[in-house]
Amino acid sequence: MGRHFEVRAAAMAATAAKKSAMYMRASKEIYMAAKSGVPDPESNLALRSAIEKYRKSCPKDVIERAIKKAQGGEATNYISGRYEAFGPGGSLLIIDTLTDNTNRALTNVKTAVVRKGGHLGSVVYNFTACGVLDFKGDEALRDKVEETLILGDVDVKEVTYEDGIIEVLVDPSNFAKAKEELNGIGINDFETSEVTMMANEKITLEGEDKQKFQNLLDALDDVEDVQEVYHNVDL
């Protein structure tokens, strides 16, 4: 069939593997959110946020199966973990896991980091936890959003507008409150809706360091227990 077919087949397999890994991450996070309270997004804000986070990247049936699993009372227990690492070229990473086997998670994360030229170490002081809400709008709406959040006593870090997207950054403890205030003025469709770790300063990698860093991200993406990877590299 020739080299072209082999390359195409390999690319398709890699894409399928990445999709499968992402669906697994979504399923675990939605399941845990559903288990944390009533497995109904209408009355469980954590579940509603998890669904919003993945609804544009996951098929509806993946989300529904995760909720039904929680509704069925299945006793799977995932434990969250956090690992910090130095990567190639001065890159810094925070790696969050959600696993039913913490020893496996640690071993696989450490192996991926070390094999790709990095090592575990403390870097979290270079990041700030932040609630992020992105949605479509204009400058007039940006002003209204900022006023609404301030009047609603939300701890707002920043409200910006660029290229048709408004971005709201809030203290993580005010994330749910900020979303409720935005819902109250008719904003319900979010491009991004999550609590994340934002690097205090970004760096740019070039050449070999850039490729090594991408290889590290790819290796972590292949670790089934890895849920999120935060870093300081401007990609």
Short mmCIF file of C-alpha atoms in Angstrom, two decimals:
data_model
loop_
_atom_site.label_atom_id
_atom_site.label_comp_id
_atom_site.label_asym_id
_atom_site.label_seq_id
_atom_site.Cartn_x
_atom_site.Cartn_y
_atom_site.Cartn_z
CA MET A 1 0.00 0.00 0.00
CA GLY A 2 3.04 2.26 0.24
CA ARG A 3 4.63 4.69 2.63
CA HIS A 4 1.88 7.30 2.17
CA PHE A 5 -0.77 4.89 3.48
CA GLU A 6 1.39 3.93 6.48
CA VAL A 7 1.98 7.58 7.42
CA ARG A 8 -1.72 8.41 7.08
CA ALA A 9 -2.73 5.37 9.13
CA ALA A 10 -0.25 6.28 11.86
CA ALA A 11 -1.54 9.85 11.94
CA MET A 12 -5.14 8.65 12.19
CA ALA A 13 -4.22 6.27 15.01
CA ALA A 14 -2.45 9.06 16.91
CA THR A 15 -5.45 11.35 16.51
CA ALA A 16 -7.80 8.61 17.70
CA ALA A 17 -5.59 7.96 20.73
CA LYS A 18 -5.57 11.65 21.67
CA LYS A 19 -9.35 11.84 21.36
CA SER A 20 -9.74 8.73 23.49
CA ALA A 21 -7.46 10.18 26.18
CA MET A 22 -9.35 13.46 26.18
CA TYR A 23 -12.71 11.67 26.43
CA MET A 24 -11.37 9.70 29.41
CA ARG A 25 -10.28 12.91 31.14
CA ALA A 26 -13.67 14.48 30.54
CA SER A 27 -15.47 11.35 31.76
CA LYS A 28 -13.49 11.22 35.02
CA GLU A 29 -13.90 14.91 35.79
CA ILE A 30 -17.64 14.92 35.03
CA TYR A 31 -18.13 11.72 37.03
CA MET A 32 -16.35 13.18 40.07
CA ALA A 33 -18.33 16.42 39.81
CA ALA A 34 -21.58 14.45 39.62
CA LYS A 35 -20.56 12.36 42.64
CA SER A 36 -19.73 15.49 44.65
CA GLY A 37 -23.42 16.39 44.90
CA VAL A 38 -26.70 15.73 43.14
CA PRO A 39 -25.92 14.25 39.68
CA ASP A 40 -28.01 16.94 38.01
CA PRO A 41 -26.34 19.98 36.36
CA GLU A 42 -29.35 22.15 37.18
CA SER A 43 -28.64 21.91 40.90
CA ASN A 44 -24.92 20.98 40.92
CA LEU A 45 -22.73 23.93 39.92
CA ALA A 46 -19.53 21.85 39.86
CA LEU A 47 -21.14 19.40 37.46
CA ARG A 48 -22.51 22.21 35.29
CA SER A 49 -19.04 23.77 35.08
CA ALA A 50 -17.44 20.43 34.16
CA ILE A 51 -19.99 19.87 31.40
CA GLU A 52 -19.45 23.38 30.03
CA LYS A 53 -15.70 22.79 30.04
CA TYR A 54 -15.95 19.74 27.78
CA ARG A 55 -19.18 20.16 25.85
CA LYS A 56 -17.45 21.60 22.75
CA SER A 57 -14.74 18.95 22.64
CA CYS A 58 -16.63 15.82 23.72
CA PRO A 59 -19.59 13.96 22.20
CA LYS A 60 -22.80 14.27 24.17
CA ASP A 61 -22.89 10.53 24.91
CA VAL A 62 -19.52 10.67 26.71
CA ILE A 63 -20.93 13.31 29.07
CA GLU A 64 -24.21 11.46 29.57
CA ARG A 65 -22.48 8.13 30.32
CA ALA A 66 -20.33 9.78 33.01
CA ILE A 67 -23.41 11.27 34.69
CA LYS A 68 -25.33 7.99 34.48
CA LYS A 69 -22.35 6.20 36.03
CA ALA A 70 -22.58 8.54 39.01
CA GLN A 71 -26.38 8.20 39.15
CA GLY A 72 -25.98 4.43 39.27
CA GLY A 73 -24.01 4.70 42.49
CA GLU A 74 -20.86 3.12 41.08
CA ALA A 75 -18.11 3.31 43.70
CA THR A 76 -15.09 4.22 41.55
CA ASN A 77 -12.92 6.58 43.59
CA TYR A 78 -10.52 8.87 41.76
CA ILE A 79 -7.90 10.70 43.82
CA SER A 80 -6.52 14.03 42.69
CA GLY A 81 -2.78 14.72 42.72
CA ARG A 82 -0.44 17.53 41.73
CA TYR A 83 3.17 17.30 40.54
CA GLU A 84 5.54 20.14 39.71
CA ALA A 85 8.40 19.97 37.23
CA PHE A 86 11.18 21.80 35.45
CA GLY A 87 11.24 21.13 31.70
CA PRO A 88 13.53 21.97 28.76
CA GLY A 89 14.71 25.54 28.19
CA GLY A 90 13.57 26.94 31.52
CA SER A 91 10.00 25.70 31.13
CA LEU A 92 7.94 25.14 34.28
CA LEU A 93 5.01 22.74 34.56
CA ILE A 94 2.24 21.89 37.00
CA ILE A 95 0.73 18.47 36.28
CA ASP A 96 -2.63 17.57 37.81
CA THR A 97 -3.75 13.95 37.94
CA LEU A 98 -7.00 12.15 38.66
CA THR A 99 -6.41 8.48 39.30
CA ASP A 100 -7.52 5.30 41.02
CA ASN A 101 -3.85 4.36 41.57
CA THR A 102 -1.62 7.10 42.99
CA ASN A 103 1.58 5.02 42.78
CA ARG A 104 1.00 4.43 39.07
CA ALA A 105 0.28 8.11 38.50
CA LEU A 106 3.48 9.25 40.20
CA THR A 107 5.63 6.67 38.42
CA ASN A 108 4.23 7.45 34.97
CA VAL A 109 4.38 11.23 35.39
CA LYS A 110 7.95 11.12 36.71
CA THR A 111 9.02 8.75 33.90
CA ALA A 112 7.52 11.00 31.21
CA VAL A 113 9.19 14.11 32.64
CA VAL A 114 12.63 12.57 33.15
CA ARG A 115 12.72 10.83 29.77
CA LYS A 116 12.00 14.12 28.03
CA GLY A 117 14.76 16.04 29.75
CA GLY A 118 13.05 17.41 32.83
CA HIS A 119 12.88 16.71 36.55
CA LEU A 120 10.38 17.10 39.36
CA GLY A 121 10.75 20.16 41.57
CA SER A 122 8.85 23.02 43.19
CA VAL A 123 7.55 25.61 40.68
CA VAL A 124 4.05 26.47 41.91
CA TYR A 125 5.18 29.86 43.25
CA ASN A 126 5.60 30.92 39.60
CA PHE A 127 1.86 30.45 38.98
CA THR A 128 -1.37 32.03 40.22
CA ALA A 129 -4.67 30.22 40.56
CA CYS A 130 -7.35 32.03 38.61
CA GLY A 131 -10.94 31.57 37.48
CA VAL A 132 -11.28 32.21 33.73
CA LEU A 133 -14.51 32.97 31.88
CA ASP A 134 -14.33 33.74 28.14
CA PHE A 135 -17.37 34.60 26.01
CA LYS A 136 -18.33 36.52 22.91
CA GLY A 137 -19.17 40.20 23.21
CA ASP A 138 -18.15 43.77 22.45
CA GLU A 139 -16.62 46.69 24.33
CA ALA A 140 -20.01 47.91 25.57
CA LEU A 141 -20.74 44.49 27.06
CA ARG A 142 -17.26 44.43 28.60
CA ASP A 143 -18.07 47.60 30.52
CA LYS A 144 -21.42 46.18 31.63
CA VAL A 145 -19.79 42.93 32.75
CA GLU A 146 -17.17 44.72 34.81
CA GLU A 147 -19.77 46.92 36.48
CA THR A 148 -22.03 43.93 37.20
CA LEU A 149 -19.24 41.92 38.81
CA ILE A 150 -18.00 44.80 40.93
CA LEU A 151 -21.53 45.61 42.13
CA GLY A 152 -22.00 41.89 42.83
CA ASP A 153 -18.98 42.01 45.15
CA VAL A 154 -16.97 39.62 42.99
CA ASP A 155 -13.17 39.70 43.43
CA VAL A 156 -12.32 40.64 39.84
CA LYS A 157 -8.70 40.50 38.73
CA GLU A 158 -9.24 41.73 35.17
CA VAL A 159 -11.86 42.12 32.45
CA THR A 160 -10.47 42.47 28.91
CA TYR A 161 -11.84 42.62 25.38
CA GLU A 162 -10.01 41.49 22.24
CA ASP A 163 -11.13 40.23 18.83
CA GLY A 164 -14.77 39.78 19.84
CA ILE A 165 -13.98 37.87 23.04
CA ILE A 166 -14.39 39.16 26.59
CA GLU A 167 -12.18 37.51 29.18
CA VAL A 168 -12.95 37.70 32.88
CA LEU A 169 -10.33 36.73 35.44
CA VAL A 170 -11.49 36.29 39.03
CA ASP A 171 -10.26 34.86 42.28
CA PRO A 172 -10.96 31.09 42.28
CA SER A 173 -13.09 31.40 45.40
CA ASN A 174 -15.38 33.76 43.48
CA PHE A 175 -15.62 31.66 40.31
CA ALA A 176 -19.12 30.27 40.96
CA LYS A 177 -20.37 33.67 42.10
CA ALA A 178 -18.96 35.36 38.99
CA LYS A 179 -20.68 32.85 36.74
CA GLU A 180 -24.01 33.39 38.51
CA GLU A 181 -23.68 37.17 38.07
CA LEU A 182 -22.95 36.70 34.36
CA ASN A 183 -25.89 34.32 33.99
CA GLY A 184 -28.01 37.03 35.57
CA ILE A 185 -27.32 39.42 32.68
CA GLY A 186 -27.95 36.78 30.04
CA ILE A 187 -24.44 35.39 29.51
CA ASN A 188 -24.70 31.60 29.47
CA ASP A 189 -22.52 30.45 26.57
CA PHE A 190 -18.83 30.37 27.53
CA GLU A 191 -15.86 29.68 25.28
CA THR A 192 -13.81 28.94 28.42
CA SER A 193 -15.12 28.31 31.91
CA GLU A 194 -12.58 26.91 34.35
CA VAL A 195 -10.28 27.45 37.28
CA THR A 196 -6.72 27.25 36.04
CA MET A 197 -3.12 27.96 36.99
CA MET A 198 -1.71 30.93 35.08
CA ALA A 199 2.02 31.53 34.79
CA ASN A 200 3.13 34.83 36.31
CA GLU A 201 5.56 35.24 33.41
CA LYS A 202 5.58 33.52 30.02
CA ILE A 203 8.68 32.45 28.11
CA THR A 204 9.24 31.70 24.42
CA LEU A 205 11.20 28.65 23.33
CA GLU A 206 12.94 28.25 19.99
CA GLY A 207 14.53 25.45 18.01
CA GLU A 208 15.56 22.32 19.89
CA ASP A 209 14.19 23.48 23.24
CA LYS A 210 10.79 24.13 21.67
CA GLN A 211 10.70 20.65 20.15
CA LYS A 212 11.84 19.03 23.39
CA PHE A 213 9.13 20.84 25.29
CA GLN A 214 6.48 19.74 22.80
CA ASN A 215 7.75 16.17 23.12
CA LEU A 216 7.30 16.45 26.90
CA LEU A 217 3.72 17.70 26.50
CA ASP A 218 2.99 14.82 24.12
CA ALA A 219 4.44 12.31 26.57
CA LEU A 220 2.30 13.67 29.42
CA ASP A 221 -0.74 13.61 27.16
CA ASP A 222 -0.20 9.87 26.77
CA VAL A 223 -0.31 9.29 30.55
CA GLU A 224 -3.85 8.14 31.33
CA ASP A 225 -3.88 9.63 34.82
CA VAL A 226 -2.88 13.15 33.74
CA GLN A 227 -5.87 15.47 33.85
CA GLU A 228 -4.37 18.94 33.23
CA VAL A 229 -0.96 20.38 32.41
CA TYR A 230 -0.22 24.04 33.12
CA HIS A 231 3.01 25.66 31.95
CA ASN A 232 4.78 28.95 31.37
CA VAL A 233 5.58 28.54 27.67
CA ASP A 234 3.98 30.79 25.08
CA LEU A 235 2.95 28.41 22.34
#
